[in-house]
Every structure is written in structure tokens, then in C-alpha cells.
Amino acid sequence: MTETADAMRKLAGRPTAVELFAGAGLLSSAFAAEGFRFSLAVEQNVIAAETYKRNLGPHIRVGDVQEIEAVGACDVLVAGPPCQGFSTLGKRHAHDPRNKLSLEIGRWAKALSPKIVVVENVPKFLESIYWSELRNYLEGLGYDVETHVLNAADYGLPQIRRRCFAFASRIGLPTIPSAGGFRPSTVRQAWEGLPSEPTGRDGHVAPCPSPIALARMKVIPPGGDKRDVLNRAPHLAPKSWWTTRVQATDVWGRMHWDEPSNTLRTALLNASKGRYIHPEQDRVMTLREAARLQTIPDDWTFVGTPYQVARQIGNGVPPKLGRIVARSVRETL
Ligand SMILES: C[S@@+](CC[C@H](N)C(=O)[O-])C[C@H]1O[C@@H](n2cnc3c(N)ncnc32)[C@H](O)[C@@H]1O
């Protein structure tokens, strides 16, 4: 057999996949690592799509999922639609126009007729009318549907991150490994081998805090947050902190070395938006440190400004968790 014929035979044996709302490709990378061959991925954001292309190949198409004609076929359809409208953080609007996007998955499933559809989102998505509608639609197409909420930390990742995975299948539902039996991992372990100070290279960069942010960070101990500023240095607290006290979107949290991190979100370079302050240095984590907490390999190429890259990291499915899901799907085919 010639080398080309051999390569074609190997490719032909691999299950095919299409991903909608593909972002920078973290979930795609997990499916690819488990042997899936993507014929198409769709992403609206040009910069995220460029990161996708550099790491995973030219099958990424920049565009609006709603406007692209769904044609072709695949074994598995994967989709992680925008979650902001369902998130428990910030304002949750039942009629956020982004919520409707999840219904597109039904249109694509009908056209591509995959054996299995995988939908990833925040757990609140499962309580929405959009999920009920999509679920009913998929069941109407003949799929059996099951949902799981997985916490990345329970699967040995260094981050507490609860996400739902919904599976619709015509060939039997994937068996997701139970959470027990994975060794827990911590921020310290995730950052092993990285220079402790930002180097300014390979994404090991973090924004310099403003003088007031720096002064606040100095009084926040590991595991602490803005309440420590209120208690220890009240002159550094704006008036609004006295009225709101604890707020999920105004946190100023400092991480612990020996625990998994809290969930990374797109604003991970902003100390006020979560628990993103380094366990002992007075700065937020670098992009490289964030990538490590998301289990993104060090040789992954990011395209964009630091804030665009933070968005790609915070939006993505940690590849190590994605691989657990992808492997279960592959074993079902
Ligand atoms: C949660 S992220 C997906 C992350 C991806 N699963 C990963 O693991 O990297 C959702 C993505 O949907 C994209 N998006 C939002 N509206 C879209 C639309 N109408 N068409 C295509 N992509 C869209 C956003 O730009 C964002 O990158």
C-alpha cells in the first residue's frame, strides 16, 4: 500500500465531526485528540477563528451559524453555544437574543443527521426554555437524550468548573466515567515548571495593576477577597462596596496554592471579576497560568490581544475534560 493510500485508509476509519460555536477550538482539540476528523467548524469571531485555524486546520469557517447553510453529513455534531444569557453571573435574561442561538443546533442536526449530538453549556442552560425546546426537537428527530453536569475538578483538573454536557444519540448513549478515582490537582501542580514571575514571553504576561488595585491586593490574603480590603484597609474601598458587600461580579479574590482554582471566565485578567489574583504575588494570573488551569498545552498558539486571548481561554472547554467526553462518545460509535 502506498503512503497516500495508507493515510487515506486511516482517515477513512476516523469518525467525522462538525462543531458549531467553535471558539478558539479547545473542545475541537479534545475531539481531534480522541481521533475525530473535523470537516467543518463554525465560529463568528474572526480572531478566535484564527487561533482555531493555527492549531487545528483550515476547516474553520468564519460566520454566523444562523446564516450558514447546513449541508453534508457527520458522525458527531458538537456545539457549545454562548452561555452568557444562562450564566448565574451578571444579568440573566430569559430572552437574551444569544439564547436563541442554541436552537440552531436542531436545524443542523436535522440537516447533517449525526449519530450523536453533544451540547456543552453552563448547568443553568438545562433549566431554560431553550433547552426544553431543543431537547423536544431532538427527541422528535428520533434521538434519545441524556444530560450530565461535570465538575472539571472531580476529573483531576486544577479548576472547579461545572458545565453541562447534553448528549442526543440514535445509537445508544455514551457512558461518562464517574467522577471518583481521579487524583485531585491544585494550582501549584498546574503551574509546575513555569517561571514564577511573568517573563513577557509565550503568554506569560499579566496586566500591571493600577496603584489602587495594587494597594488592595496587598491586603488580600490567600483565599481572601474584597471583604479583607473592607476590614483591613477601608480607605481603599469605594463607597459602593459598603452597600453591596459580597457580589459575584465584584470579587477581588486571591487563589490558594493548594486547591484547584475557581472557574476561569473571560474576564480573567480583571481582579475584580473573580478569584484571579496570584496566590502570593500582587497581580492577576498570566495568560499562560490561565491556560495551564484550563489544561491547554504549552505549545498551543494564541492569536489576539491579551484580552482577546483571555476570552478564548475563559470561553473554552478544558481540553482534558473535553477528552473524557470525546472518548466516551467515540466508544459509543
Ligand atoms: C462558549 S464559546 C465556545 C468555546 C468552544 N467550545 C471551545 O471549547 O473553545 C461560544 C462561541 O460562540 C461564538 N458565537 C456566538 N454567536 C455566534 C454565531 N451566531 N455564529 C457563530 N458563532 C457564534 C462566540 O464568538 C464564541 O466563540
mmCIF file of C-alpha atoms and ligand atoms in Angstrom:
data_model
loop_
_atom_site.group_PDB
_atom_site.id
_atom_site.type_symbol
_atom_site.label_atom_id
_atom_site.label_comp_id
_atom_site.label_asym_id
_atom_site.label_seq_id
_atom_site.Cartn_x
_atom_site.Cartn_y
_atom_site.Cartn_z
ATOM 1 C CA MET A 1 0.000 0.000 0.000
ATOM 2 C CA THR A 2 1.364 3.468 -0.898
ATOM 3 C CA GLU A 3 1.826 6.048 1.845
ATOM 4 C CA THR A 4 -1.068 8.131 0.465
ATOM 5 C CA ALA A 5 -3.424 5.153 0.311
ATOM 6 C CA ASP A 6 -2.432 4.213 3.856
ATOM 7 C CA ALA A 7 -3.082 7.783 5.074
ATOM 8 C CA MET A 8 -6.469 7.790 3.274
ATOM 9 C CA ARG A 9 -7.412 4.467 4.828
ATOM 10 C CA LYS A 10 -6.531 5.789 8.305
ATOM 11 C CA LEU A 11 -8.538 8.965 7.702
ATOM 12 C CA ALA A 12 -11.488 6.972 6.392
ATOM 13 C CA GLY A 13 -11.551 4.940 9.623
ATOM 14 C CA ARG A 14 -11.854 8.031 11.773
ATOM 15 C CA PRO A 15 -15.266 9.305 12.865
ATOM 16 C CA THR A 16 -16.202 12.647 11.389
ATOM 17 C CA ALA A 17 -17.352 15.695 13.316
ATOM 18 C CA VAL A 18 -18.729 19.201 12.826
ATOM 19 C CA GLU A 19 -18.580 21.864 15.538
ATOM 20 C CA LEU A 20 -20.821 24.934 15.845
ATOM 21 C CA PHE A 21 -19.786 27.916 18.009
ATOM 22 C CA ALA A 22 -16.269 26.511 17.873
ATOM 23 C CA GLY A 23 -14.476 29.422 19.602
ATOM 24 C CA ALA A 24 -10.703 29.064 19.623
ATOM 25 C CA GLY A 25 -11.111 25.292 19.285
ATOM 26 C CA LEU A 26 -10.477 23.916 22.769
ATOM 27 C CA LEU A 27 -13.331 21.401 22.574
ATOM 28 C CA SER A 28 -12.452 20.586 18.954
ATOM 29 C CA SER A 29 -8.858 19.905 20.050
ATOM 30 C CA ALA A 30 -10.162 17.356 22.561
ATOM 31 C CA PHE A 31 -12.269 15.554 19.944
ATOM 32 C CA ALA A 32 -9.368 15.669 17.459
ATOM 33 C CA ALA A 33 -7.026 14.192 20.085
ATOM 34 C CA GLU A 34 -9.520 11.321 20.508
ATOM 35 C CA GLY A 35 -9.374 10.567 16.788
ATOM 36 C CA PHE A 36 -12.241 12.622 15.337
ATOM 37 C CA ARG A 37 -11.752 14.299 11.961
ATOM 38 C CA PHE A 38 -13.492 17.657 11.606
ATOM 39 C CA SER A 39 -14.910 18.512 8.212
ATOM 40 C CA LEU A 40 -16.276 21.873 9.387
ATOM 41 C CA ALA A 41 -16.253 24.198 12.390
ATOM 42 C CA VAL A 42 -18.191 27.472 12.514
ATOM 43 C CA GLU A 43 -17.210 30.496 14.583
ATOM 44 C CA GLN A 44 -18.283 34.122 14.250
ATOM 45 C CA ASN A 45 -15.319 35.786 15.939
ATOM 46 C CA VAL A 46 -12.504 36.281 13.416
ATOM 47 C CA ILE A 47 -9.715 36.314 15.994
ATOM 48 C CA ALA A 48 -10.892 33.176 17.817
ATOM 49 C CA ALA A 49 -11.265 31.501 14.413
ATOM 50 C CA GLU A 50 -7.662 32.430 13.565
ATOM 51 C CA THR A 51 -6.471 30.731 16.761
ATOM 52 C CA TYR A 52 -8.578 27.716 15.756
ATOM 53 C CA LYS A 53 -7.026 27.643 12.279
ATOM 54 C CA ARG A 54 -3.426 27.891 13.504
ATOM 55 C CA ASN A 55 -3.884 24.973 15.878
ATOM 56 C CA LEU A 56 -6.395 22.714 14.171
ATOM 57 C CA GLY A 57 -6.510 23.458 10.461
ATOM 58 C CA PRO A 58 -8.351 25.311 7.732
ATOM 59 C CA HIS A 59 -11.766 23.655 8.150
ATOM 60 C CA ILE A 60 -12.903 26.577 10.349
ATOM 61 C CA ARG A 61 -15.436 28.860 8.690
ATOM 62 C CA VAL A 62 -15.930 32.405 9.952
ATOM 63 C CA GLY A 63 -19.599 33.254 10.034
ATOM 64 C CA ASP A 64 -22.921 33.267 11.802
ATOM 65 C CA VAL A 65 -24.260 29.760 12.449
ATOM 66 C CA GLN A 66 -27.750 31.103 11.664
ATOM 67 C CA GLU A 67 -26.768 32.245 8.194
ATOM 68 C CA ILE A 68 -24.760 29.272 7.004
ATOM 69 C CA GLU A 69 -26.487 26.571 5.011
ATOM 70 C CA ALA A 70 -26.282 23.276 6.862
ATOM 71 C CA VAL A 71 -25.225 20.666 4.317
ATOM 72 C CA GLY A 72 -23.259 17.435 4.444
ATOM 73 C CA ALA A 73 -23.074 14.656 6.979
ATOM 74 C CA CYS A 74 -21.056 13.720 10.047
ATOM 75 C CA ASP A 75 -20.954 11.136 12.807
ATOM 76 C CA VAL A 76 -20.973 13.673 15.614
ATOM 77 C CA LEU A 77 -22.234 17.255 15.869
ATOM 78 C CA VAL A 78 -20.614 19.228 18.689
ATOM 79 C CA ALA A 79 -21.799 22.648 19.895
ATOM 80 C CA GLY A 80 -21.017 24.977 22.801
ATOM 81 C CA PRO A 81 -23.347 27.947 22.196
ATOM 82 C CA PRO A 82 -22.771 31.245 24.060
ATOM 83 C CA CYS A 83 -23.607 30.842 27.736
ATOM 84 C CA GLN A 84 -23.816 34.471 28.929
ATOM 85 C CA GLY A 85 -27.606 34.518 28.734
ATOM 86 C CA PHE A 86 -27.832 31.459 31.027
ATOM 87 C CA SER A 87 -24.958 32.155 33.393
ATOM 88 C CA THR A 88 -25.648 32.594 37.099
ATOM 89 C CA LEU A 89 -23.326 35.611 36.988
ATOM 90 C CA GLY A 90 -24.399 39.060 35.981
ATOM 91 C CA LYS A 91 -27.789 39.619 34.448
ATOM 92 C CA ARG A 92 -29.519 36.505 33.233
ATOM 93 C CA HIS A 93 -32.116 37.316 30.614
ATOM 94 C CA ALA A 94 -34.552 34.620 29.596
ATOM 95 C CA HIS A 95 -34.913 36.484 26.311
ATOM 96 C CA ASP A 96 -31.275 37.368 25.655
ATOM 97 C CA PRO A 97 -31.088 37.058 21.845
ATOM 98 C CA ARG A 98 -27.990 34.847 22.253
ATOM 99 C CA ASN A 99 -30.103 32.168 23.960
ATOM 100 C CA LYS A 100 -31.994 31.529 20.754
ATOM 101 C CA LEU A 101 -28.759 30.518 19.063
ATOM 102 C CA SER A 102 -28.853 27.164 20.838
ATOM 103 C CA LEU A 103 -31.932 26.266 18.768
ATOM 104 C CA GLU A 104 -29.743 26.350 15.659
ATOM 105 C CA ILE A 105 -28.292 23.050 16.835
ATOM 106 C CA GLY A 106 -31.617 21.383 15.982
ATOM 107 C CA ARG A 107 -31.587 22.747 12.438
ATOM 108 C CA TRP A 108 -28.028 21.466 11.908
ATOM 109 C CA ALA A 109 -28.813 18.093 13.486
ATOM 110 C CA LYS A 110 -31.762 17.653 11.110
ATOM 111 C CA ALA A 111 -29.640 18.508 8.073
ATOM 112 C CA LEU A 112 -26.448 16.616 8.950
ATOM 113 C CA SER A 113 -28.150 13.642 10.601
ATOM 114 C CA PRO A 114 -25.292 12.842 13.027
ATOM 115 C CA LYS A 115 -25.385 9.688 15.118
ATOM 116 C CA ILE A 116 -24.659 11.730 18.244
ATOM 117 C CA VAL A 117 -25.088 15.410 19.142
ATOM 118 C CA VAL A 118 -23.050 16.875 22.033
ATOM 119 C CA VAL A 119 -24.086 20.212 23.541
ATOM 120 C CA GLU A 120 -21.937 21.947 26.167
ATOM 121 C CA ASN A 121 -23.018 24.869 28.339
ATOM 122 C CA VAL A 122 -23.389 26.185 31.896
ATOM 123 C CA PRO A 123 -25.648 23.995 34.071
ATOM 124 C CA LYS A 124 -28.382 26.698 34.135
ATOM 125 C CA PHE A 125 -28.872 26.095 30.421
ATOM 126 C CA LEU A 126 -30.663 22.860 31.313
ATOM 127 C CA GLU A 127 -33.333 24.872 33.163
ATOM 128 C CA SER A 128 -34.032 27.166 30.217
ATOM 129 C CA ILE A 129 -36.942 27.075 27.813
ATOM 130 C CA TYR A 130 -34.395 26.904 25.001
ATOM 131 C CA TRP A 131 -33.017 23.586 26.221
ATOM 132 C CA SER A 132 -36.574 22.200 26.640
ATOM 133 C CA GLU A 133 -37.347 23.257 23.093
ATOM 134 C CA LEU A 134 -34.109 21.861 21.674
ATOM 135 C CA ARG A 135 -34.490 18.616 23.619
ATOM 136 C CA ASN A 136 -38.059 18.127 22.350
ATOM 137 C CA TYR A 137 -36.934 18.855 18.817
ATOM 138 C CA LEU A 138 -34.066 16.343 19.003
ATOM 139 C CA GLU A 139 -36.350 13.705 20.506
ATOM 140 C CA GLY A 140 -38.763 14.382 17.667
ATOM 141 C CA LEU A 141 -35.930 13.595 15.241
ATOM 142 C CA GLY A 142 -35.553 10.209 16.920
ATOM 143 C CA TYR A 143 -32.725 10.896 19.353
ATOM 144 C CA ASP A 144 -32.515 9.639 22.949
ATOM 145 C CA VAL A 145 -31.336 12.455 25.178
ATOM 146 C CA GLU A 146 -29.404 12.454 28.439
ATOM 147 C CA THR A 147 -27.645 15.232 30.346
ATOM 148 C CA HIS A 148 -24.691 15.300 32.720
ATOM 149 C CA VAL A 149 -23.226 18.077 34.839
ATOM 150 C CA LEU A 150 -19.487 17.555 35.226
ATOM 151 C CA ASN A 151 -17.130 19.420 37.509
ATOM 152 C CA ALA A 152 -13.642 19.542 35.971
ATOM 153 C CA ALA A 153 -12.035 19.364 39.438
ATOM 154 C CA ASP A 154 -13.704 15.980 40.049
ATOM 155 C CA TYR A 155 -11.924 14.661 36.963
ATOM 156 C CA GLY A 156 -8.448 15.632 38.163
ATOM 157 C CA LEU A 157 -8.285 19.096 36.586
ATOM 158 C CA PRO A 158 -6.878 22.021 38.600
ATOM 159 C CA GLN A 159 -10.062 24.074 38.298
ATOM 160 C CA ILE A 160 -13.558 23.999 39.763
ATOM 161 C CA ARG A 161 -15.666 24.312 36.636
ATOM 162 C CA ARG A 162 -19.182 22.876 36.450
ATOM 163 C CA ARG A 163 -20.527 22.513 32.941
ATOM 164 C CA CYS A 164 -23.403 20.557 31.466
ATOM 165 C CA PHE A 165 -22.963 18.143 28.602
ATOM 166 C CA ALA A 166 -26.131 17.040 26.844
ATOM 167 C CA PHE A 167 -25.982 14.005 24.574
ATOM 168 C CA ALA A 168 -28.547 13.143 21.938
ATOM 169 C CA SER A 169 -27.957 9.792 20.324
ATOM 170 C CA ARG A 170 -29.533 7.426 17.822
ATOM 171 C CA ILE A 171 -27.148 4.582 18.639
ATOM 172 C CA GLY A 172 -27.132 4.432 22.459
ATOM 173 C CA LEU A 173 -25.955 6.992 24.967
ATOM 174 C CA PRO A 174 -22.290 7.456 25.871
ATOM 175 C CA THR A 175 -21.191 6.207 29.289
ATOM 176 C CA ILE A 176 -19.472 9.053 31.090
ATOM 177 C CA PRO A 177 -16.898 7.859 33.636
ATOM 178 C CA SER A 178 -17.953 8.579 37.195
ATOM 179 C CA ALA A 179 -16.055 11.319 38.978
ATOM 180 C CA GLY A 180 -14.418 9.161 41.670
ATOM 181 C CA GLY A 181 -10.983 7.755 41.057
ATOM 182 C CA PHE A 182 -9.307 10.869 39.633
ATOM 183 C CA ARG A 183 -6.454 12.416 41.632
ATOM 184 C CA PRO A 184 -7.331 15.982 42.633
ATOM 185 C CA SER A 185 -4.933 18.634 41.393
ATOM 186 C CA THR A 186 -4.059 22.119 42.513
ATOM 187 C CA VAL A 187 -2.913 25.500 41.237
ATOM 188 C CA ARG A 188 0.621 24.702 42.438
ATOM 189 C CA GLN A 189 0.712 21.478 40.406
ATOM 190 C CA ALA A 190 -0.781 23.156 37.332
ATOM 191 C CA TRP A 191 1.935 25.789 37.284
ATOM 192 C CA GLU A 192 4.852 23.422 37.867
ATOM 193 C CA GLY A 193 7.833 24.313 35.690
ATOM 194 C CA LEU A 194 6.614 27.820 34.817
ATOM 195 C CA PRO A 195 8.864 30.732 35.816
ATOM 196 C CA SER A 196 7.290 32.151 38.970
ATOM 197 C CA GLU A 197 7.399 35.742 37.651
ATOM 198 C CA PRO A 198 5.864 36.732 34.300
ATOM 199 C CA THR A 199 8.552 36.653 31.602
ATOM 200 C CA GLY A 200 6.664 38.649 28.987
ATOM 201 C CA ARG A 201 7.080 35.725 26.563
ATOM 202 C CA ASP A 202 4.815 32.836 25.467
ATOM 203 C CA GLY A 203 1.755 34.380 27.059
ATOM 204 C CA HIS A 204 3.399 34.548 30.476
ATOM 205 C CA VAL A 205 2.109 38.102 30.796
ATOM 206 C CA ALA A 206 -0.352 39.828 33.106
ATOM 207 C CA PRO A 207 -1.518 43.437 33.193
ATOM 208 C CA CYS A 208 0.206 45.730 35.691
ATOM 209 C CA PRO A 209 -2.287 46.634 38.416
ATOM 210 C CA SER A 210 -3.111 50.322 38.878
ATOM 211 C CA PRO A 211 -1.779 51.886 42.123
ATOM 212 C CA ILE A 212 -5.175 51.479 43.865
ATOM 213 C CA ALA A 213 -5.587 47.873 42.654
ATOM 214 C CA LEU A 214 -2.059 47.084 43.854
ATOM 215 C CA ALA A 215 -2.752 48.587 47.283
ATOM 216 C CA ARG A 216 -5.923 46.473 47.572
ATOM 217 C CA MET A 217 -4.154 43.275 46.514
ATOM 218 C CA LYS A 218 -1.524 43.821 49.200
ATOM 219 C CA VAL A 219 -4.102 43.397 51.979
ATOM 220 C CA ILE A 220 -5.881 40.358 50.489
ATOM 221 C CA PRO A 221 -4.526 37.026 51.859
ATOM 222 C CA PRO A 222 -4.723 33.669 50.019
ATOM 223 C CA GLY A 223 -8.386 32.710 49.851
ATOM 224 C CA GLY A 224 -9.373 36.295 50.757
ATOM 225 C CA ASP A 225 -11.302 38.849 48.724
ATOM 226 C CA LYS A 226 -12.661 42.385 48.788
ATOM 227 C CA ARG A 227 -14.025 41.861 52.315
ATOM 228 C CA ASP A 228 -10.418 41.872 53.532
ATOM 229 C CA VAL A 229 -9.991 45.319 51.974
ATOM 230 C CA LEU A 230 -13.142 46.494 53.749
ATOM 231 C CA ASN A 231 -11.904 45.103 57.091
ATOM 232 C CA ARG A 232 -8.185 45.896 56.902
ATOM 233 C CA ALA A 233 -7.928 48.981 54.712
ATOM 234 C CA PRO A 234 -11.368 50.584 54.464
ATOM 235 C CA HIS A 235 -9.907 53.740 52.905
ATOM 236 C CA LEU A 236 -9.117 51.658 49.783
ATOM 237 C CA ALA A 237 -12.734 50.585 49.312
ATOM 238 C CA PRO A 238 -15.071 52.588 47.077
ATOM 239 C CA LYS A 239 -18.423 53.601 48.570
ATOM 240 C CA SER A 240 -20.338 51.008 46.549
ATOM 241 C CA TRP A 241 -18.524 48.138 48.333
ATOM 242 C CA TRP A 242 -20.109 49.135 51.635
ATOM 243 C CA THR A 243 -23.584 48.804 50.223
ATOM 244 C CA THR A 244 -23.130 45.606 48.213
ATOM 245 C CA ARG A 245 -20.521 43.806 50.421
ATOM 246 C CA VAL A 246 -20.372 40.440 48.602
ATOM 247 C CA GLN A 247 -21.125 40.289 44.922
ATOM 248 C CA ALA A 248 -20.306 37.549 42.468
ATOM 249 C CA THR A 249 -19.151 40.086 39.873
ATOM 250 C CA ASP A 250 -17.017 42.239 42.194
ATOM 251 C CA VAL A 251 -14.834 39.742 43.974
ATOM 252 C CA TRP A 252 -11.135 40.615 44.149
ATOM 253 C CA GLY A 253 -10.417 37.020 45.163
ATOM 254 C CA ARG A 254 -6.935 35.646 45.727
ATOM 255 C CA MET A 255 -6.261 31.999 44.825
ATOM 256 C CA HIS A 256 -4.898 29.277 47.111
ATOM 257 C CA TRP A 257 -1.773 27.376 46.044
ATOM 258 C CA ASP A 258 -3.013 24.027 47.267
ATOM 259 C CA GLU A 259 -6.547 23.956 45.920
ATOM 260 C CA PRO A 260 -7.962 23.910 42.415
ATOM 261 C CA SER A 261 -8.712 27.410 41.099
ATOM 262 C CA ASN A 262 -12.221 28.784 40.892
ATOM 263 C CA THR A 263 -13.870 28.853 37.452
ATOM 264 C CA LEU A 264 -11.953 30.920 34.895
ATOM 265 C CA ARG A 265 -14.171 33.210 32.867
ATOM 266 C CA THR A 266 -13.492 35.555 30.003
ATOM 267 C CA ALA A 267 -12.583 38.480 32.310
ATOM 268 C CA LEU A 268 -9.812 36.513 33.999
ATOM 269 C CA LEU A 269 -7.323 39.393 33.627
ATOM 270 C CA ASN A 270 -9.554 41.628 35.767
ATOM 271 C CA ALA A 271 -9.008 41.154 39.520
ATOM 272 C CA SER A 272 -12.447 42.473 40.379
ATOM 273 C CA LYS A 273 -14.269 39.856 38.286
ATOM 274 C CA GLY A 274 -13.397 36.668 40.123
ATOM 275 C CA ARG A 275 -10.724 34.808 42.082
ATOM 276 C CA TYR A 276 -7.903 35.602 39.723
ATOM 277 C CA ILE A 277 -5.211 37.144 41.960
ATOM 278 C CA HIS A 278 -1.976 35.113 42.167
ATOM 279 C CA PRO A 279 -1.667 33.074 45.412
ATOM 280 C CA GLU A 280 1.243 35.216 46.638
ATOM 281 C CA GLN A 281 2.149 37.904 44.105
ATOM 282 C CA ASP A 282 0.219 41.159 43.766
ATOM 283 C CA ARG A 283 -1.073 40.628 40.232
ATOM 284 C CA VAL A 284 -3.656 38.557 38.426
ATOM 285 C CA MET A 285 -2.618 35.279 36.826
ATOM 286 C CA THR A 286 -0.840 35.422 33.471
ATOM 287 C CA LEU A 287 -2.414 34.058 30.301
ATOM 288 C CA ARG A 288 -0.023 31.110 30.422
ATOM 289 C CA GLU A 289 -1.024 30.366 34.013
ATOM 290 C CA ALA A 290 -4.687 30.589 32.980
ATOM 291 C CA ALA A 291 -4.018 28.253 30.045
ATOM 292 C CA ARG A 292 -2.414 25.741 32.416
ATOM 293 C CA LEU A 293 -5.512 25.859 34.683
ATOM 294 C CA GLN A 294 -7.611 25.130 31.596
ATOM 295 C CA THR A 295 -5.226 22.238 30.694
ATOM 296 C CA ILE A 296 -4.314 23.895 27.389
ATOM 297 C CA PRO A 297 -0.923 22.559 26.259
ATOM 298 C CA ASP A 298 2.048 24.958 26.343
ATOM 299 C CA ASP A 299 2.564 24.606 22.571
ATOM 300 C CA TRP A 300 -0.950 25.907 21.769
ATOM 301 C CA THR A 301 -0.754 29.087 19.661
ATOM 302 C CA PHE A 302 -2.998 32.002 20.654
ATOM 303 C CA VAL A 303 -3.863 34.864 18.309
ATOM 304 C CA GLY A 304 -5.099 38.243 19.578
ATOM 305 C CA THR A 305 -4.555 40.878 22.224
ATOM 306 C CA PRO A 306 -4.210 39.688 25.843
ATOM 307 C CA TYR A 307 -7.900 40.446 26.461
ATOM 308 C CA GLN A 308 -8.967 38.555 23.318
ATOM 309 C CA VAL A 309 -6.825 35.598 24.360
ATOM 310 C CA ALA A 310 -8.287 35.691 27.896
ATOM 311 C CA ARG A 311 -11.724 35.468 26.270
ATOM 312 C CA GLN A 312 -10.686 32.440 24.207
ATOM 313 C CA ILE A 313 -9.312 30.734 27.328
ATOM 314 C CA GLY A 314 -12.276 31.556 29.590
ATOM 315 C CA ASN A 315 -14.837 30.582 26.958
ATOM 316 C CA GLY A 316 -13.327 27.182 26.222
ATOM 317 C CA VAL A 317 -13.895 23.664 27.443
ATOM 318 C CA PRO A 318 -10.736 22.470 29.233
ATOM 319 C CA PRO A 319 -9.226 20.010 26.725
ATOM 320 C CA LYS A 320 -8.556 17.399 29.416
ATOM 321 C CA LEU A 321 -12.255 17.351 30.366
ATOM 322 C CA GLY A 322 -13.220 17.517 26.686
ATOM 323 C CA ARG A 323 -11.163 14.381 26.044
ATOM 324 C CA ILE A 324 -13.056 12.428 28.703
ATOM 325 C CA VAL A 325 -16.306 13.371 26.942
ATOM 326 C CA ALA A 326 -14.908 12.769 23.436
ATOM 327 C CA ARG A 327 -13.542 9.346 24.401
ATOM 328 C CA SER A 328 -16.936 8.294 25.768
ATOM 329 C CA VAL A 329 -18.583 9.434 22.525
ATOM 330 C CA ARG A 330 -16.002 7.611 20.414
ATOM 331 C CA GLU A 331 -16.523 4.401 22.373
ATOM 332 C CA THR A 332 -20.260 4.620 21.630
ATOM 333 C CA LEU A 333 -19.810 4.842 17.832
HETATM 334 C C1 LIG B 1 -18.629 29.234 24.649
HETATM 335 S S1 LIG B 1 -17.779 29.742 23.237
HETATM 336 C C2 LIG B 1 -17.292 28.186 22.543
HETATM 337 C C3 LIG B 1 -15.971 27.697 23.028
HETATM 338 C C4 LIG B 1 -15.515 26.409 22.393
HETATM 339 N N1 LIG B 1 -16.442 25.331 22.599
HETATM 340 C C5 LIG B 1 -14.150 25.998 22.958
HETATM 341 O O1 LIG B 1 -14.073 24.995 23.695
HETATM 342 O O2 LIG B 1 -13.157 26.689 22.674
HETATM 343 C C6 LIG B 1 -19.092 30.270 22.174
HETATM 344 C C7 LIG B 1 -18.594 30.830 20.871
HETATM 345 O O3 LIG B 1 -19.731 31.079 20.035
HETATM 346 C C8 LIG B 1 -19.383 32.156 19.182
HETATM 347 N N2 LIG B 1 -20.627 32.678 18.584
HETATM 348 C C9 LIG B 1 -21.554 33.480 19.168
HETATM 349 N N3 LIG B 1 -22.575 33.706 18.320
HETATM 350 C C10 LIG B 1 -22.297 33.031 17.178
HETATM 351 C C11 LIG B 1 -22.985 32.871 15.950
HETATM 352 N N4 LIG B 1 -24.165 33.452 15.728
HETATM 353 N N5 LIG B 1 -22.413 32.118 14.993
HETATM 354 C C12 LIG B 1 -21.206 31.535 15.208
HETATM 355 N N6 LIG B 1 -20.516 31.639 16.363
HETATM 356 C C13 LIG B 1 -21.046 32.380 17.343
HETATM 357 C C14 LIG B 1 -18.665 33.121 20.105
HETATM 358 O O4 LIG B 1 -17.859 34.016 19.363
HETATM 359 C C15 LIG B 1 -17.859 32.159 20.986
HETATM 360 O O5 LIG B 1 -16.554 31.994 20.485
#
